[in-house]
mmCIF file of C-alpha atoms in Angstrom:
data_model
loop_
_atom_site.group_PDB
_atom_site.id
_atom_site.type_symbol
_atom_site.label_atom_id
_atom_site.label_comp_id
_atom_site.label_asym_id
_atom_site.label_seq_id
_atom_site.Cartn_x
_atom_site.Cartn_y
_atom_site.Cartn_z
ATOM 1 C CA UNK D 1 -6.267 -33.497 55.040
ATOM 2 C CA UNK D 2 -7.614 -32.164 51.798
ATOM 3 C CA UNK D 3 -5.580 -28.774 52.547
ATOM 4 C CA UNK D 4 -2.745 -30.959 53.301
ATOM 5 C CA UNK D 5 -2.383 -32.286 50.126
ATOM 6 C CA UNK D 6 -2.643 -29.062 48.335
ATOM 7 C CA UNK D 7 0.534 -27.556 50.261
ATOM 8 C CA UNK D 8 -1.342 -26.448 53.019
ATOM 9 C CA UNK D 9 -2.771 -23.856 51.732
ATOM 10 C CA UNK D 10 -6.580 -22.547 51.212
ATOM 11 C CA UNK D 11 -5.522 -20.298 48.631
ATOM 12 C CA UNK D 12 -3.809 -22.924 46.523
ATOM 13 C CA UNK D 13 -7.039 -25.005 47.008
ATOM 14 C CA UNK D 14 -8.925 -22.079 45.946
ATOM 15 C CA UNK D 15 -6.908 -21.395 42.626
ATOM 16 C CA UNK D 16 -6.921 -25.139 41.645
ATOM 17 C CA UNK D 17 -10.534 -24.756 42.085
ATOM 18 C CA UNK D 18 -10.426 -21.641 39.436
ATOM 19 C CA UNK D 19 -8.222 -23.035 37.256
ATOM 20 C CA UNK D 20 -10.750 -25.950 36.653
ATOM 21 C CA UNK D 21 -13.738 -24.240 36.308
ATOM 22 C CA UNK D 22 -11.779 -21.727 33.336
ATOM 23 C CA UNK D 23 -10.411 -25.216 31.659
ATOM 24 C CA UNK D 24 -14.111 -26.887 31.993
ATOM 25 C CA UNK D 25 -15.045 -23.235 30.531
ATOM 26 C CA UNK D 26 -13.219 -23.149 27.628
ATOM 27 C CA UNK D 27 -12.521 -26.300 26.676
ATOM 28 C CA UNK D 28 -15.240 -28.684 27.783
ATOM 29 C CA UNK D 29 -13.803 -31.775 28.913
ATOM 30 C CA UNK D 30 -11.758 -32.298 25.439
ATOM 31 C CA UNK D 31 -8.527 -34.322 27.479
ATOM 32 C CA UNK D 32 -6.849 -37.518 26.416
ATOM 33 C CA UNK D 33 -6.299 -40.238 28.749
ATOM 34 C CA UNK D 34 -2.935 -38.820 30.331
ATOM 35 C CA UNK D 35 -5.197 -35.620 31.308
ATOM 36 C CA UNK D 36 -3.706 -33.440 28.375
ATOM 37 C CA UNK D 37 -6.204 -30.848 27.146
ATOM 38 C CA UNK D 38 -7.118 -31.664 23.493
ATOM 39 C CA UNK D 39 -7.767 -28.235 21.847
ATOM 40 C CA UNK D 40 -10.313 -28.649 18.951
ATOM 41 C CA UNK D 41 -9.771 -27.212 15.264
ATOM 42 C CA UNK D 42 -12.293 -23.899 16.560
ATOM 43 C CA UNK D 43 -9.723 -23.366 19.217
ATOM 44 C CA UNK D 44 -6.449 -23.130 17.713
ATOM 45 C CA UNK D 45 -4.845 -19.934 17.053
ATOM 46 C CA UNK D 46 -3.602 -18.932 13.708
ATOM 47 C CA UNK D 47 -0.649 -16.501 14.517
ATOM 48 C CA UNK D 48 0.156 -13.827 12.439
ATOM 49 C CA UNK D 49 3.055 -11.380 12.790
ATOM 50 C CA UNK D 50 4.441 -8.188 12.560
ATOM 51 C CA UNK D 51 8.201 -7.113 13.124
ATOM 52 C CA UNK D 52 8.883 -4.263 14.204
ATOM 53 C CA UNK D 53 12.809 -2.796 14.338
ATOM 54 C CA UNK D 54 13.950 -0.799 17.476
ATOM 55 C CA UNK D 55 15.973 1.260 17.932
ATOM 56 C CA UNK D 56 18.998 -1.173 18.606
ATOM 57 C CA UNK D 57 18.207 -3.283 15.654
ATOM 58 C CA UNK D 58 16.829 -6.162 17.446
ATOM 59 C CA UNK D 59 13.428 -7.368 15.664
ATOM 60 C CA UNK D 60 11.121 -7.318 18.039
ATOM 61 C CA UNK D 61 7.804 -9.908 17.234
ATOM 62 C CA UNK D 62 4.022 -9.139 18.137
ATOM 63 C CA UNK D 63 2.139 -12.285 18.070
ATOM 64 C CA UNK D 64 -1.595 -11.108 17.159
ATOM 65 C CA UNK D 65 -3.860 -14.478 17.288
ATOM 66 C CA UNK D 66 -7.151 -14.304 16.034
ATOM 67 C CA UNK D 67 -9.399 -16.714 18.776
ATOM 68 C CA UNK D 68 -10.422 -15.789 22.215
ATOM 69 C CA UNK D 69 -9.959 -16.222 24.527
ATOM 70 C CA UNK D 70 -7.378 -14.595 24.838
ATOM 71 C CA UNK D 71 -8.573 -12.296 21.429
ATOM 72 C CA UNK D 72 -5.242 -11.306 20.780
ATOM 73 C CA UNK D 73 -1.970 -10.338 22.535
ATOM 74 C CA UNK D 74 -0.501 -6.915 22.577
ATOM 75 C CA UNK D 75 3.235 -6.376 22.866
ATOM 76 C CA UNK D 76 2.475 -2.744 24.857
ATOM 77 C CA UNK D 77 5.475 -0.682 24.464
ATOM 78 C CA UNK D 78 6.980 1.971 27.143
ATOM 79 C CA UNK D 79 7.091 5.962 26.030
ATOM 80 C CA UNK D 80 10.901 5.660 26.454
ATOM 81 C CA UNK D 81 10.720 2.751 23.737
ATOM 82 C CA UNK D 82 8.405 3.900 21.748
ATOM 83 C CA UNK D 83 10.382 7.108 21.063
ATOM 84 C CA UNK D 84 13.572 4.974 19.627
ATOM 85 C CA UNK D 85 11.863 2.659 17.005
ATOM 86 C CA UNK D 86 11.709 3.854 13.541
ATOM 87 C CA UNK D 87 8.127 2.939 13.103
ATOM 88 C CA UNK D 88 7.282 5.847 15.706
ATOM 89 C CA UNK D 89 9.229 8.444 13.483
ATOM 90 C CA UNK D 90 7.804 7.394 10.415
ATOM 91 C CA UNK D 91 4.119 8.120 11.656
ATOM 92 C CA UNK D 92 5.620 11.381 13.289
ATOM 93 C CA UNK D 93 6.639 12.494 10.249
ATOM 94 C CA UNK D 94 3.597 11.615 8.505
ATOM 95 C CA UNK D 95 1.380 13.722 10.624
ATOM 96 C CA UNK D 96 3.767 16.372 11.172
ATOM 97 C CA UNK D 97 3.763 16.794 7.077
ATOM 98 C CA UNK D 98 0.339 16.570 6.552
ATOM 99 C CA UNK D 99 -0.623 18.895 9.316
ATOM 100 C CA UNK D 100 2.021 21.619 7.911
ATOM 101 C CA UNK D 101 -0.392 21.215 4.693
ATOM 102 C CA UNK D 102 -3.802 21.513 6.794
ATOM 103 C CA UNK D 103 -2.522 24.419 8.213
ATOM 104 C CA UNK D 104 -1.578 26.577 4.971
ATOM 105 C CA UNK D 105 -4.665 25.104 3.405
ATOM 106 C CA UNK D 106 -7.473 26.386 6.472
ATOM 107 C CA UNK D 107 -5.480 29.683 6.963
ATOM 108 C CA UNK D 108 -4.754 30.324 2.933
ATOM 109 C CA UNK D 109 -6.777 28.861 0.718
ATOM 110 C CA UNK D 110 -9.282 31.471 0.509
ATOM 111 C CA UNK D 111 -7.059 34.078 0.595
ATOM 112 C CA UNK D 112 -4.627 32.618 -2.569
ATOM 113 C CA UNK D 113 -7.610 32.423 -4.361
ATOM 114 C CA UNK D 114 -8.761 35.740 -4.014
ATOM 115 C CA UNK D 115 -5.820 37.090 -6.384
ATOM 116 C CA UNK D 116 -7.416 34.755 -9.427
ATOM 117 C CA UNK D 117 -10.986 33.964 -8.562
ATOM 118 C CA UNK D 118 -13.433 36.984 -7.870
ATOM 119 C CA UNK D 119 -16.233 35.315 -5.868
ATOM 120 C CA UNK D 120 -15.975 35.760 -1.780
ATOM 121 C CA UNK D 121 -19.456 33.616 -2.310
ATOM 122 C CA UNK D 122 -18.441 30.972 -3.923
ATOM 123 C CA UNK D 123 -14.863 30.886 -1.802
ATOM 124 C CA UNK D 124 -17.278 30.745 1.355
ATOM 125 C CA UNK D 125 -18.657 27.452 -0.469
ATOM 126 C CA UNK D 126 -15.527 25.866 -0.567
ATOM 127 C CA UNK D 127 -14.571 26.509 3.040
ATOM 128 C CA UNK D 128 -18.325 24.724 4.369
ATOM 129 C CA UNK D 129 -17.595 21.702 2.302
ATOM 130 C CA UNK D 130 -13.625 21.150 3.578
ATOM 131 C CA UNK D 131 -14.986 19.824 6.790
ATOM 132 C CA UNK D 132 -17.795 17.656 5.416
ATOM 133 C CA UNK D 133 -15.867 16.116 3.285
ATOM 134 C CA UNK D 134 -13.197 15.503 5.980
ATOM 135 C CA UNK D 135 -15.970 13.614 7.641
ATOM 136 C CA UNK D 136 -17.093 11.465 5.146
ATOM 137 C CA UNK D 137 -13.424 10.851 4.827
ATOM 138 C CA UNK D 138 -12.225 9.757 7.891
ATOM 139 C CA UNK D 139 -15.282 7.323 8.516
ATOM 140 C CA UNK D 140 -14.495 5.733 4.844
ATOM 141 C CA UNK D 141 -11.004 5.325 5.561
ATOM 142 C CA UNK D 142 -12.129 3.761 9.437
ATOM 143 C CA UNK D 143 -14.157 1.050 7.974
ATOM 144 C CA UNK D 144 -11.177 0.246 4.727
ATOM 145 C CA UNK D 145 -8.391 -0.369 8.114
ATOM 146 C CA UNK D 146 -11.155 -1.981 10.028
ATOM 147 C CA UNK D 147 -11.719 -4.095 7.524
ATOM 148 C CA UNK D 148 -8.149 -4.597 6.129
ATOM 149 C CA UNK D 149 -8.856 -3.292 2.848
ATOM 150 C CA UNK D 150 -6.077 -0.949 3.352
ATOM 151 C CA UNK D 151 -2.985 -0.866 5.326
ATOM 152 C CA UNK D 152 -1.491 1.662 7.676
ATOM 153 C CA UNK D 153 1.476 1.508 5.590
ATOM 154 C CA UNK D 154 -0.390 1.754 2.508
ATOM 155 C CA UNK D 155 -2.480 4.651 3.734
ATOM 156 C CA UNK D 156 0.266 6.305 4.676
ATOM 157 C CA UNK D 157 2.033 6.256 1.320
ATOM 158 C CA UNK D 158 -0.841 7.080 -0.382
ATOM 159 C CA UNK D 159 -1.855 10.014 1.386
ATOM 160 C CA UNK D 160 1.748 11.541 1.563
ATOM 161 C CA UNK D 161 2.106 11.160 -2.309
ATOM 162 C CA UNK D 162 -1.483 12.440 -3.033
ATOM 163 C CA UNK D 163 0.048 15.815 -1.024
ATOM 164 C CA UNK D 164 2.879 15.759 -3.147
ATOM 165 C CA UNK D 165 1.356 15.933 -6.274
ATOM 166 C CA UNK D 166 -1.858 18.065 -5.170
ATOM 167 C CA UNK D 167 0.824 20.574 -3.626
ATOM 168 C CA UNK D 168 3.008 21.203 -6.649
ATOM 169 C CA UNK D 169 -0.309 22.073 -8.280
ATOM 170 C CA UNK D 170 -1.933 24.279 -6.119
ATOM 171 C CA UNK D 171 -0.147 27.376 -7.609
ATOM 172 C CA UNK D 172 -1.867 26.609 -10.902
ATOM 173 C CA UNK D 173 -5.567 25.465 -9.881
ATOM 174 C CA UNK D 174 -7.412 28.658 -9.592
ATOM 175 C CA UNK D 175 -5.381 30.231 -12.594
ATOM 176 C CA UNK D 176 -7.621 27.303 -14.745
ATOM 177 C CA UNK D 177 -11.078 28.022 -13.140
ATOM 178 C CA UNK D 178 -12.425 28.036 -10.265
ATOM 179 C CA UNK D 179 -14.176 24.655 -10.497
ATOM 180 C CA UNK D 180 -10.611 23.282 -10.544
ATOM 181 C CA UNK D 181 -9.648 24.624 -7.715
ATOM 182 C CA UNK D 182 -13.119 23.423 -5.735
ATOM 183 C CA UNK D 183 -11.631 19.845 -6.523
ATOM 184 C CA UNK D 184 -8.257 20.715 -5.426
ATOM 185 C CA UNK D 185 -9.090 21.844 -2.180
ATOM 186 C CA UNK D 186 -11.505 19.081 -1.304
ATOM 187 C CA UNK D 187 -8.801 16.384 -2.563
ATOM 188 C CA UNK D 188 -6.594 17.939 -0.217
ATOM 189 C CA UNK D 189 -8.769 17.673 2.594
ATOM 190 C CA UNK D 190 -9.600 14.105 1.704
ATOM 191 C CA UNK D 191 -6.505 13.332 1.891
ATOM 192 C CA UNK D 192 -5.594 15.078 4.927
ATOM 193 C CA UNK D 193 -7.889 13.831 6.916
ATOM 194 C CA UNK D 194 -5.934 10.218 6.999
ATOM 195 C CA UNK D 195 -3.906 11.907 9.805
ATOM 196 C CA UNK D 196 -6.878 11.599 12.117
ATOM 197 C CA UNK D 197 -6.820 7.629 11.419
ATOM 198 C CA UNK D 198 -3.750 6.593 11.260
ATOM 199 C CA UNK D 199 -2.637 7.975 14.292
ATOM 200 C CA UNK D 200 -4.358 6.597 17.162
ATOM 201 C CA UNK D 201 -4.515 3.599 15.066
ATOM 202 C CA UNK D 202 -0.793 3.076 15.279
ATOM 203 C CA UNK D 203 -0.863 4.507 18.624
ATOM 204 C CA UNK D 204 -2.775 1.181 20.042
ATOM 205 C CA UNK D 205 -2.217 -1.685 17.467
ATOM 206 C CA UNK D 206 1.457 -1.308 17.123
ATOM 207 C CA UNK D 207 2.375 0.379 20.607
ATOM 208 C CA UNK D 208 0.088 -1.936 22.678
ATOM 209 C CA UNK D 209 -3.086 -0.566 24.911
ATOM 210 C CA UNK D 210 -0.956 -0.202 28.438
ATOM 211 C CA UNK D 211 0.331 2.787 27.519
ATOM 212 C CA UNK D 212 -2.267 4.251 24.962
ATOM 213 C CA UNK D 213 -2.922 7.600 26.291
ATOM 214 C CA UNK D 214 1.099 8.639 26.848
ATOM 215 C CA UNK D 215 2.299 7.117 23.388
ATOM 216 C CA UNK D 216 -0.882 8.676 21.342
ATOM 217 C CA UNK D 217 0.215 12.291 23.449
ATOM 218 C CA UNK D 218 4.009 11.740 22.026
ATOM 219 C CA UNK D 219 2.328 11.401 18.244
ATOM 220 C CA UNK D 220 0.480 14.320 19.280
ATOM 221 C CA UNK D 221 3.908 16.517 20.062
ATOM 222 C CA UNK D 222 3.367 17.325 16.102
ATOM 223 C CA UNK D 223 0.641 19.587 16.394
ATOM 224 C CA UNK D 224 2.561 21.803 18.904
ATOM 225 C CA UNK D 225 5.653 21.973 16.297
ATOM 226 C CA UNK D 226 3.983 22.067 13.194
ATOM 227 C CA UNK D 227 1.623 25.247 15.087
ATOM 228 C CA UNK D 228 4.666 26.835 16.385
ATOM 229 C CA UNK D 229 6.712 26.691 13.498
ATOM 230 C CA UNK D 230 4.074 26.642 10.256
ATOM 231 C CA UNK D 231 3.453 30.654 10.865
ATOM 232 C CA UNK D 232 7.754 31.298 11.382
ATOM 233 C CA UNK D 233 7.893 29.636 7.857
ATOM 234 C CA UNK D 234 5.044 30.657 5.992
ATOM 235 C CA UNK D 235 5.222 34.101 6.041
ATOM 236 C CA UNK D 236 8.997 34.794 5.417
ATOM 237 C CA UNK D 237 8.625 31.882 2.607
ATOM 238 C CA UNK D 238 6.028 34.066 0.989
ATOM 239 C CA UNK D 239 7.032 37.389 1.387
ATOM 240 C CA UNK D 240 10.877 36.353 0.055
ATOM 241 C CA UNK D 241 9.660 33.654 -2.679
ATOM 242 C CA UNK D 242 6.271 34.092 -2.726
ATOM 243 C CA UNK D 243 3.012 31.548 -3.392
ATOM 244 C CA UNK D 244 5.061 28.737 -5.727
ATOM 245 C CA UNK D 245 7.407 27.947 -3.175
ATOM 246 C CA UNK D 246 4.945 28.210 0.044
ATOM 247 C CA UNK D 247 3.152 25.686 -1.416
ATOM 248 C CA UNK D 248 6.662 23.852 -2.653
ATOM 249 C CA UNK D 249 7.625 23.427 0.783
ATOM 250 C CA UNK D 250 4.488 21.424 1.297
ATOM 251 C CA UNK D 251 5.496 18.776 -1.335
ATOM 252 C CA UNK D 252 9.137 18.885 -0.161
ATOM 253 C CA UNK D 253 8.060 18.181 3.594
ATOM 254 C CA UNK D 254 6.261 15.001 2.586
ATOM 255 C CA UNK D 255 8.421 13.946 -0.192
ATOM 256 C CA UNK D 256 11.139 13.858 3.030
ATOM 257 C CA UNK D 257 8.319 11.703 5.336
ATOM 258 C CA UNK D 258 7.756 9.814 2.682
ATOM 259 C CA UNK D 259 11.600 8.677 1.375
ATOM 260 C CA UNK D 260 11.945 7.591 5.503
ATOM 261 C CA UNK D 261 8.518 5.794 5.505
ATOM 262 C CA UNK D 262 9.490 3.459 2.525
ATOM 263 C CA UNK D 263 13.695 3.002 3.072
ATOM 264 C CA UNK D 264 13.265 2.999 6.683
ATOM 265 C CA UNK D 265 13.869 -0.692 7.418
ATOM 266 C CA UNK D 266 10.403 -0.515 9.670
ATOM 267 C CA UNK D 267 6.989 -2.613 9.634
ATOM 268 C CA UNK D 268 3.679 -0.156 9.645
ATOM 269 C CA UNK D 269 1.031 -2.522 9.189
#
């Protein structure tokens, strides 16, 4: 009679069963009178949003509440849409710039400096403490997003204008001293390492965890470009224009991701 009055069903009877047990769970018996559930000041949600602008202009809205349960809710976003929204190009571009200066700065660097600074020992030096202080780096700048001391936005335009400037200088460093140069390098692979961050970051708090692994390989796509085409443009850059401009291009790569990371009408927070 029981199953009767529950449609019949032992799996409906099983599910109301659920359903009361999460409810006496999570919200104690807090109900009024008319059996409405009565969430309590701890409980309620404090929504905070980002927009986000695809591809056909439509703003799309990703509700992030800060209780649990649930934690928080994750718009997850399909490869094909990630692709169109201007949010994934902008972090494209960012990586694909900065890795274009990684790469002329592991590969070069020593060998630039050779022509004004006469110490292979020293040189050697430089090279051990570009990864150390990549390190250091990239935990530093984990904690500040953790933490919300900085934004993804704001980490982005920092580190694409700290290339910029370092890059236009690079020519000149070692033609000062060599100690200048030691703080070039290591700026530049302080800021470099930001890549290693932001990506994944944006990869699962903008693009939603469903898809994680698929969307992160699509930011990845940069490495295979920026290592197929860095060597095709390096070398005829320097053998036709020589260092200046090899190191120009750098600062005219990310001046370009950076003009489309701030007009782009897109939300990177």
């Amino acid at each position: 009679m029981a199953l009767g009055s529950l449609g019949g069903c032992p799996g409906a009877f099983l599910t109301k069963i659920l359903v009361k047990r999460y409810e006496l769970i999570t919200y104690g018996s807090n109900k009024d009178h008319n059996g409405i559930i009565k969430v309590s000041q701890s409980h309620q949600s404090v929504p905070s949003s980002t927009k986000l602008e695809n591809s056909t202009g439509n703003i799309v809205e990703r509700v992030l509440h800060t209780t649990s349960p649930p934690e928080s809710i994750l718009k997850s976003w399909k490869p094909s849409d990630t692709v169109k929204t201007p949010v994934f190009h902008a972090v494209w571009l960012f990586g694909a710039s900065l890795l274009y200066g990684l790469i002329l700065k592991s590969n070069y660097y020593k060998q630039f400096a050779l022509l004004y600074i006469n110490d292979d020992k020293f040189l050697t030096l430089v090279g051990t403490l570009i990864p150390i202080i990549s390190t250091v780096s990239r935990i530093i700048f984990g904690v500040c997003l953790d933490k919300g001391l900085l934004s993804m936005k704001g980490t982005v335009v920092l580190s694409l204008s700290l290339q910029i400037i370092l890059c236009a200088f690079w020519f000149f460093a070692p033609q000062v001293n060599a100690v200048i140069y030691l703080i070039l390098i290591l700026c530049l692979a302080l800021t470099q390492c930001m890549v290693y961050s932001i990506i994944p970051t944006a990869a699962f708090h903008i693009f939603g965890p469903e898809h994680f692994f698929t969307n992160y390989g699509l930011f990845l796509s940069k490495n295979f470009l920026a290592g197929f085409l860095t060597p095709l443009v390096i070398s005829p850059l320097l053998d036709i224009l020589g260092w200046f401009w090899v190191f120009t291009s750098v600062s005219i790569a990310s001046m370009l991701a950076l003009v489309y990371v701030i007009l782009t009408n897109c939300s990177i927070n």
